[in-house]
PDB file of C-alpha atoms in Angstrom:
ATOM      1  CA  UNK A   1     -17.576  20.821  24.256  1.00 35.00           C
ATOM      2  CA  UNK A   2     -15.681  23.503  25.785  1.00 36.00           C
ATOM      3  CA  UNK A   3     -15.408  27.042  24.181  1.00 35.00           C
ATOM      4  CA  UNK A   4     -11.763  26.858  24.430  1.00 42.00           C
ATOM      5  CA  UNK A   5      -9.773  26.253  21.009  1.00 42.00           C
ATOM      6  CA  UNK A   6      -8.972  22.838  20.160  1.00 39.00           C
ATOM      7  CA  UNK A   7      -5.538  22.404  19.006  1.00 39.00           C
ATOM      8  CA  UNK A   8      -5.344  19.932  16.063  1.00 39.00           C
ATOM      9  CA  UNK A   9      -2.813  18.671  13.419  1.00 40.00           C
ATOM     10  CA  UNK A  10      -3.055  20.845  10.128  1.00 37.00           C
ATOM     11  CA  UNK A  11      -2.379  20.406   6.398  1.00 38.00           C
ATOM     12  CA  UNK A  12       0.049  23.345   5.996  1.00 37.00           C
ATOM     13  CA  UNK A  13      -1.398  24.841   2.619  1.00 42.00           C
ATOM     14  CA  UNK A  14      -4.317  24.267   0.606  1.00 47.00           C
ATOM     15  CA  UNK A  15      -2.817  25.110  -2.945  1.00 44.00           C
ATOM     16  CA  UNK A  16      -4.582  25.431  -6.154  1.00 43.00           C
ATOM     17  CA  UNK A  17      -2.491  24.660  -9.266  1.00 44.00           C
ATOM     18  CA  UNK A  18      -2.737  26.838 -12.411  1.00 41.00           C
ATOM     19  CA  UNK A  19      -4.199  30.262 -12.997  1.00 40.00           C
ATOM     20  CA  UNK A  20      -6.267  32.132 -15.457  1.00 37.00           C
ATOM     21  CA  UNK A  21      -5.532  30.168 -18.645  1.00 36.00           C
ATOM     22  CA  UNK A  22      -2.320  28.277 -17.528  1.00 35.00           C
ATOM     23  CA  UNK A  23      -1.177  25.367 -15.559  1.00 31.00           C
ATOM     24  CA  UNK A  24       2.612  26.213 -15.697  1.00 31.00           C
ATOM     25  CA  UNK A  25       3.044  27.961 -12.349  1.00 33.00           C
ATOM     26  CA  UNK A  26       2.704  26.193  -9.068  1.00 35.00           C
ATOM     27  CA  UNK A  27       3.470  27.442  -5.681  1.00 36.00           C
ATOM     28  CA  UNK A  28       6.080  24.954  -4.202  1.00 37.00           C
ATOM     29  CA  UNK A  29       5.140  24.849  -0.506  1.00 38.00           C
ATOM     30  CA  UNK A  30       1.819  22.776  -0.154  1.00 41.00           C
ATOM     31  CA  UNK A  31       0.568  19.607   0.886  1.00 68.00           C
ATOM     32  CA  UNK A  32      -2.778  19.198  -0.855  1.00 76.00           C
ATOM     33  CA  UNK A  33      -2.828  19.771  -4.571  1.00 78.00           C
ATOM     34  CA  UNK A  34      -6.227  20.885  -6.181  1.00 77.00           C
ATOM     35  CA  UNK A  35      -7.054  22.217  -9.509  1.00 76.00           C
ATOM     36  CA  UNK A  36      -7.353  25.981 -10.021  1.00 69.00           C
ATOM     37  CA  UNK A  37     -10.703  27.615  -8.959  1.00 64.00           C
ATOM     38  CA  UNK A  38     -11.247  31.323  -9.727  1.00 60.00           C
ATOM     39  CA  UNK A  39     -10.833  33.582  -6.725  1.00 56.00           C
ATOM     40  CA  UNK A  40     -14.100  35.440  -7.679  1.00 53.00           C
ATOM     41  CA  UNK A  41     -16.203  32.380  -7.249  1.00 61.00           C
ATOM     42  CA  UNK A  42     -19.043  33.110  -4.524  1.00 66.00           C
ATOM     43  CA  UNK A  43     -18.054  29.543  -2.946  1.00 68.00           C
ATOM     44  CA  UNK A  44     -15.032  29.019  -0.579  1.00 72.00           C
ATOM     45  CA  UNK A  45     -12.495  26.512  -1.890  1.00 70.00           C
ATOM     46  CA  UNK A  46     -13.156  23.924   0.809  1.00 75.00           C
ATOM     47  CA  UNK A  47     -16.803  23.207  -0.924  1.00 76.00           C
ATOM     48  CA  UNK A  48     -16.312  24.656  -4.453  1.00 73.00           C
ATOM     49  CA  UNK A  49     -15.333  21.245  -5.899  1.00 75.00           C
ATOM     50  CA  UNK A  50     -18.967  20.122  -5.534  1.00 77.00           C
ATOM     51  CA  UNK A  51     -20.346  23.047  -7.785  1.00 76.00           C
ATOM     52  CA  UNK A  52     -22.419  21.582 -10.695  1.00 73.00           C
ATOM     53  CA  UNK A  53     -20.369  23.838 -13.212  1.00 72.00           C
ATOM     54  CA  UNK A  54     -17.016  22.165 -12.226  1.00 76.00           C
ATOM     55  CA  UNK A  55     -15.345  19.256 -13.558  1.00 81.00           C
ATOM     56  CA  UNK A  56     -12.711  18.818 -10.829  1.00 82.00           C
ATOM     57  CA  UNK A  57     -11.142  15.630 -12.133  1.00 86.00           C
ATOM     58  CA  UNK A  58     -10.646  16.984 -15.749  1.00 85.00           C
ATOM     59  CA  UNK A  59      -9.344  20.075 -14.412  1.00 82.00           C
ATOM     60  CA  UNK A  60      -6.993  18.020 -12.173  1.00 82.00           C
ATOM     61  CA  UNK A  61      -5.755  16.100 -15.091  1.00 83.00           C
ATOM     62  CA  UNK A  62      -4.866  19.095 -17.285  1.00 80.00           C
ATOM     63  CA  UNK A  63      -3.008  20.527 -14.303  1.00 76.00           C
ATOM     64  CA  UNK A  64      -1.040  17.010 -13.744  1.00 78.00           C
ATOM     65  CA  UNK A  65      -0.159  16.808 -17.322  1.00 78.00           C
ATOM     66  CA  UNK A  66       1.489  20.521 -17.200  1.00 73.00           C
ATOM     67  CA  UNK A  67       3.389  19.861 -14.176  1.00 70.00           C
ATOM     68  CA  UNK A  68       6.841  18.051 -13.543  1.00 62.00           C
ATOM     69  CA  UNK A  69       8.181  16.543 -10.235  1.00 57.00           C
ATOM     70  CA  UNK A  70      10.361  19.458  -9.673  1.00 54.00           C
ATOM     71  CA  UNK A  71       7.303  21.540  -9.420  1.00 54.00           C
ATOM     72  CA  UNK A  72       5.150  19.928  -6.867  1.00 53.00           C
ATOM     73  CA  UNK A  73       7.561  20.884  -3.961  1.00 52.00           C
ATOM     74  CA  UNK A  74       6.204  19.484  -0.785  1.00 55.00           C
ATOM     75  CA  UNK A  75       3.066  18.194  -2.299  1.00 62.00           C
ATOM     76  CA  UNK A  76       2.041  15.042  -0.465  1.00 71.00           C
ATOM     77  CA  UNK A  77      -1.531  14.404  -1.323  1.00 84.00           C
ATOM     78  CA  UNK A  78      -3.662  15.035  -4.447  1.00 89.00           C
ATOM     79  CA  UNK A  79      -7.430  15.872  -4.012  1.00 90.00           C
ATOM     80  CA  UNK A  80      -9.648  13.535  -6.367  1.00 92.00           C
ATOM     81  CA  UNK A  81     -13.561  13.909  -6.727  1.00 92.00           C
ATOM     82  CA  UNK A  82     -13.655  10.203  -6.160  1.00 94.00           C
ATOM     83  CA  UNK A  83     -17.497   9.761  -6.703  1.00 90.00           C
ATOM     84  CA  UNK A  84     -17.003  10.643 -10.376  1.00 91.00           C
ATOM     85  CA  UNK A  85     -18.244   7.401 -12.443  1.00 88.00           C
ATOM     86  CA  UNK A  86     -16.206   8.661 -15.318  1.00 89.00           C
ATOM     87  CA  UNK A  87     -12.677   8.970 -13.753  1.00 91.00           C
ATOM     88  CA  UNK A  88      -9.915   7.500 -15.799  1.00 90.00           C
ATOM     89  CA  UNK A  89      -8.213   6.004 -12.880  1.00 92.00           C
ATOM     90  CA  UNK A  90      -5.220   4.310 -14.512  1.00 92.00           C
ATOM     91  CA  UNK A  91      -4.352   7.534 -16.374  1.00 90.00           C
ATOM     92  CA  UNK A  92      -4.527   9.668 -13.173  1.00 91.00           C
ATOM     93  CA  UNK A  93      -2.704   7.035 -11.102  1.00 94.00           C
ATOM     94  CA  UNK A  94       0.166   7.191 -13.728  1.00 91.00           C
ATOM     95  CA  UNK A  95       0.252  11.102 -13.820  1.00 88.00           C
ATOM     96  CA  UNK A  96       0.298  11.300 -10.137  1.00 89.00           C
ATOM     97  CA  UNK A  97       3.212   8.653  -9.437  1.00 90.00           C
ATOM     98  CA  UNK A  98       5.098  10.505 -12.233  1.00 86.00           C
ATOM     99  CA  UNK A  99       4.948  13.734 -10.174  1.00 82.00           C
ATOM    100  CA  UNK A 100       6.618  11.862  -7.191  1.00 83.00           C
ATOM    101  CA  UNK A 101       3.269  12.105  -5.232  1.00 85.00           C
ATOM    102  CA  UNK A 102       2.236   8.978  -3.269  1.00 88.00           C
ATOM    103  CA  UNK A 103      -1.057   9.720  -1.590  1.00 91.00           C
ATOM    104  CA  UNK A 104      -4.599  10.494  -2.810  1.00 94.00           C
ATOM    105  CA  UNK A 105      -7.760  11.690  -1.097  1.00 94.00           C
ATOM    106  CA  UNK A 106     -11.354  11.951  -1.913  1.00 95.00           C
ATOM    107  CA  UNK A 107     -11.508  15.524  -1.864  1.00 91.00           C
ATOM    108  CA  UNK A 108     -13.917  17.004  -2.419  1.00 90.00           C
ATOM    109  CA  UNK A 109     -16.308  14.548  -0.978  1.00 93.00           C
ATOM    110  CA  UNK A 110     -19.898  14.079  -1.622  1.00 89.00           C
ATOM    111  CA  UNK A 111     -20.190  13.785   2.306  1.00 91.00           C
ATOM    112  CA  UNK A 112     -19.925  17.613   2.328  1.00 89.00           C
ATOM    113  CA  UNK A 113     -23.568  17.745   0.916  1.00 86.00           C
ATOM    114  CA  UNK A 114     -24.704  16.809   4.338  1.00 81.00           C
ATOM    115  CA  UNK A 115     -26.079  13.693   5.942  1.00 74.00           C
ATOM    116  CA  UNK A 116     -29.658  13.878   4.696  1.00 75.00           C
ATOM    117  CA  UNK A 117     -28.603  14.222   0.896  1.00 67.00           C
ATOM    118  CA  UNK A 118     -25.908  11.444   1.461  1.00 73.00           C
ATOM    119  CA  UNK A 119     -28.329   8.902   2.658  1.00 76.00           C
ATOM    120  CA  UNK A 120     -30.402   9.563  -0.773  1.00 71.00           C
ATOM    121  CA  UNK A 121     -27.027   8.869  -2.600  1.00 67.00           C
ATOM    122  CA  UNK A 122     -26.154   5.822  -0.681  1.00 69.00           C
ATOM    123  CA  UNK A 123     -29.588   4.347  -1.650  1.00 70.00           C
ATOM    124  CA  UNK A 124     -28.752   4.645  -5.317  1.00 64.00           C
ATOM    125  CA  UNK A 125     -25.230   3.551  -4.631  1.00 65.00           C
ATOM    126  CA  UNK A 126     -23.491   6.865  -5.607  1.00 67.00           C
ATOM    127  CA  UNK A 127     -22.734   7.631  -1.928  1.00 79.00           C
ATOM    128  CA  UNK A 128     -19.440   7.391  -0.017  1.00 89.00           C
ATOM    129  CA  UNK A 129     -19.433   3.686  -1.003  1.00 91.00           C
ATOM    130  CA  UNK A 130     -18.503   4.759  -4.560  1.00 92.00           C
ATOM    131  CA  UNK A 131     -15.779   6.981  -3.220  1.00 94.00           C
ATOM    132  CA  UNK A 132     -14.295   4.147  -1.224  1.00 95.00           C
ATOM    133  CA  UNK A 133     -14.277   1.876  -4.230  1.00 94.00           C
ATOM    134  CA  UNK A 134     -12.537   4.387  -6.335  1.00 96.00           C
ATOM    135  CA  UNK A 135      -9.520   5.004  -3.618  1.00 97.00           C
ATOM    136  CA  UNK A 136      -9.464   1.172  -3.191  1.00 97.00           C
ATOM    137  CA  UNK A 137      -8.445   0.954  -6.790  1.00 96.00           C
ATOM    138  CA  UNK A 138      -6.042   3.826  -6.339  1.00 96.00           C
ATOM    139  CA  UNK A 139      -4.544   1.740  -3.398  1.00 96.00           C
ATOM    140  CA  UNK A 140      -4.131  -1.247  -5.628  1.00 95.00           C
ATOM    141  CA  UNK A 141      -2.212   0.908  -8.070  1.00 95.00           C
ATOM    142  CA  UNK A 142       0.257   1.210  -5.277  1.00 95.00           C
ATOM    143  CA  UNK A 143      -0.831   4.787  -3.832  1.00 95.00           C
ATOM    144  CA  UNK A 144      -1.529   5.386  -0.424  1.00 94.00           C
ATOM    145  CA  UNK A 145      -5.069   7.003   0.513  1.00 95.00           C
ATOM    146  CA  UNK A 146      -6.294   9.302   3.150  1.00 93.00           C
ATOM    147  CA  UNK A 147     -10.172   9.790   3.831  1.00 95.00           C
ATOM    148  CA  UNK A 148     -11.988  13.065   3.678  1.00 93.00           C
ATOM    149  CA  UNK A 149     -14.884  12.942   6.173  1.00 94.00           C
ATOM    150  CA  UNK A 150     -17.476  15.161   7.576  1.00 93.00           C
ATOM    151  CA  UNK A 151     -18.566  13.282  10.703  1.00 92.00           C
ATOM    152  CA  UNK A 152     -17.845  10.462  12.867  1.00 95.00           C
ATOM    153  CA  UNK A 153     -20.384   8.075  11.195  1.00 93.00           C
ATOM    154  CA  UNK A 154     -18.484   8.565   7.912  1.00 93.00           C
ATOM    155  CA  UNK A 155     -15.277   6.546   9.430  1.00 95.00           C
ATOM    156  CA  UNK A 156     -17.377   3.327   8.895  1.00 93.00           C
ATOM    157  CA  UNK A 157     -17.390   3.453   5.312  1.00 92.00           C
ATOM    158  CA  UNK A 158     -13.614   3.486   5.071  1.00 94.00           C
ATOM    159  CA  UNK A 159     -12.923   0.401   7.273  1.00 92.00           C
ATOM    160  CA  UNK A 160     -12.329  -1.814   4.447  1.00 92.00           C
ATOM    161  CA  UNK A 161      -9.320   0.177   3.049  1.00 94.00           C
ATOM    162  CA  UNK A 162      -7.695   1.747   6.307  1.00 94.00           C
ATOM    163  CA  UNK A 163      -6.893   5.232   5.078  1.00 95.00           C
ATOM    164  CA  UNK A 164      -3.629   6.549   6.589  1.00 91.00           C
ATOM    165  CA  UNK A 165      -5.171   9.506   7.857  1.00 88.00           C
ATOM    166  CA  UNK A 166      -8.523  11.582   7.961  1.00 89.00           C
ATOM    167  CA  UNK A 167      -9.287  15.013   6.718  1.00 88.00           C
ATOM    168  CA  UNK A 168     -12.323  16.760   8.520  1.00 88.00           C
ATOM    169  CA  UNK A 169     -14.002  18.827   6.050  1.00 87.00           C
ATOM    170  CA  UNK A 170     -16.748  21.413   6.407  1.00 87.00           C
ATOM    171  CA  UNK A 171     -20.300  20.672   5.084  1.00 87.00           C
ATOM    172  CA  UNK A 172     -22.223  23.173   2.610  1.00 83.00           C
ATOM    173  CA  UNK A 173     -24.353  23.925   5.739  1.00 84.00           C
ATOM    174  CA  UNK A 174     -21.448  25.081   7.735  1.00 82.00           C
ATOM    175  CA  UNK A 175     -21.514  28.228   5.416  1.00 79.00           C
ATOM    176  CA  UNK A 176     -25.539  28.799   5.435  1.00 76.00           C
ATOM    177  CA  UNK A 177     -25.391  31.976   7.496  1.00 69.00           C
ATOM    178  CA  UNK A 178     -22.972  33.483   5.008  1.00 66.00           C
ATOM    179  CA  UNK A 179     -19.809  32.882   6.831  1.00 70.00           C
ATOM    180  CA  UNK A 180     -18.089  29.677   8.185  1.00 73.00           C
ATOM    181  CA  UNK A 181     -19.598  28.278  11.481  1.00 74.00           C
ATOM    182  CA  UNK A 182     -17.052  25.801  13.111  1.00 77.00           C
ATOM    183  CA  UNK A 183     -19.482  24.633  15.732  1.00 82.00           C
ATOM    184  CA  UNK A 184     -20.366  21.286  14.029  1.00 85.00           C
ATOM    185  CA  UNK A 185     -16.784  20.726  12.941  1.00 84.00           C
ATOM    186  CA  UNK A 186     -15.610  21.151  16.752  1.00 85.00           C
ATOM    187  CA  UNK A 187     -17.922  18.415  17.692  1.00 89.00           C
ATOM    188  CA  UNK A 188     -17.012  16.082  14.917  1.00 90.00           C
ATOM    189  CA  UNK A 189     -13.275  16.462  15.443  1.00 87.00           C
ATOM    190  CA  UNK A 190     -13.753  15.580  19.034  1.00 88.00           C
ATOM    191  CA  UNK A 191     -15.839  12.475  18.175  1.00 93.00           C
ATOM    192  CA  UNK A 192     -13.603  11.394  15.403  1.00 92.00           C
ATOM    193  CA  UNK A 193     -10.142  11.745  17.353  1.00 89.00           C
ATOM    194  CA  UNK A 194     -11.823   9.756  20.187  1.00 92.00           C
ATOM    195  CA  UNK A 195     -12.655   6.872  17.563  1.00 94.00           C
ATOM    196  CA  UNK A 196      -9.488   6.599  15.737  1.00 93.00           C
ATOM    197  CA  UNK A 197      -5.641   6.288  16.452  1.00 91.00           C
ATOM    198  CA  UNK A 198      -4.929   7.893  12.993  1.00 89.00           C
ATOM    199  CA  UNK A 199      -4.086  11.768  12.537  1.00 84.00           C
ATOM    200  CA  UNK A 200      -7.166  13.852  11.971  1.00 85.00           C
ATOM    201  CA  UNK A 201      -6.380  16.849   9.981  1.00 82.00           C
ATOM    202  CA  UNK A 202      -8.960  20.028   9.706  1.00 81.00           C
ATOM    203  CA  UNK A 203      -9.937  21.859   6.779  1.00 78.00           C
ATOM    204  CA  UNK A 204     -11.248  25.245   7.720  1.00 62.00           C
ATOM    205  CA  UNK A 205     -13.089  28.098   5.743  1.00 53.00           C
ATOM    206  CA  UNK A 206     -12.088  29.300   2.327  1.00 46.00           C
ATOM    207  CA  UNK A 207      -8.620  28.342   1.494  1.00 41.00           C
ATOM    208  CA  UNK A 208      -7.581  28.451   5.027  1.00 38.00           C
ATOM    209  CA  UNK A 209      -6.378  25.415   6.748  1.00 41.00           C
ATOM    210  CA  UNK A 210      -7.205  26.094  10.509  1.00 39.00           C
ATOM    211  CA  UNK A 211      -4.681  25.034  13.147  1.00 37.00           C
ATOM    212  CA  UNK A 212      -7.281  25.650  15.607  1.00 42.00           C
ATOM    213  CA  UNK A 213     -11.216  25.000  15.867  1.00 43.00           C
TER     214      UNK A 213
END
């Protein structure tokens, strides 16, 4: 691929709800809503939801219960850890719709662990298929769905529910040198864009949504 930057569509903001003990204040200009993650965490926001000391969905439910429709501003999508076998899907669907949000996405996604580990999860039926089944149920509940992916091969998992857009995410390995390396994502963006007619958004490092990779 050329060294030139590739212009891509972007989610304008990656915004976390809540801060140090409270969920009442929410920035109004954002498109992807996630539960709060302490800024002193050594992990960037783009992969921190996979940390073993987190309960992403429980934190998300706490945030949703504290918000009202006027607080969600431009939010168009809620990030859900869809591989969670204990997710209270009915309650979460209700809370999301009450806030006037109409789209959910499997973010964080276990695909961010990397292809090798993902294959092991697939073997025990805890891989991306579990995320697809969860989002299919959200779709049955009247919500639109987007799909977070890390590579072109991930698209095959999602054919059955036809997500309305794609969010290309970094893998944990993209940070292995201590900083974000976009080289793998450049190739993945090119391959995914060539394979779909849906919009492909790109999630960059830390809390930055990159307009170019």
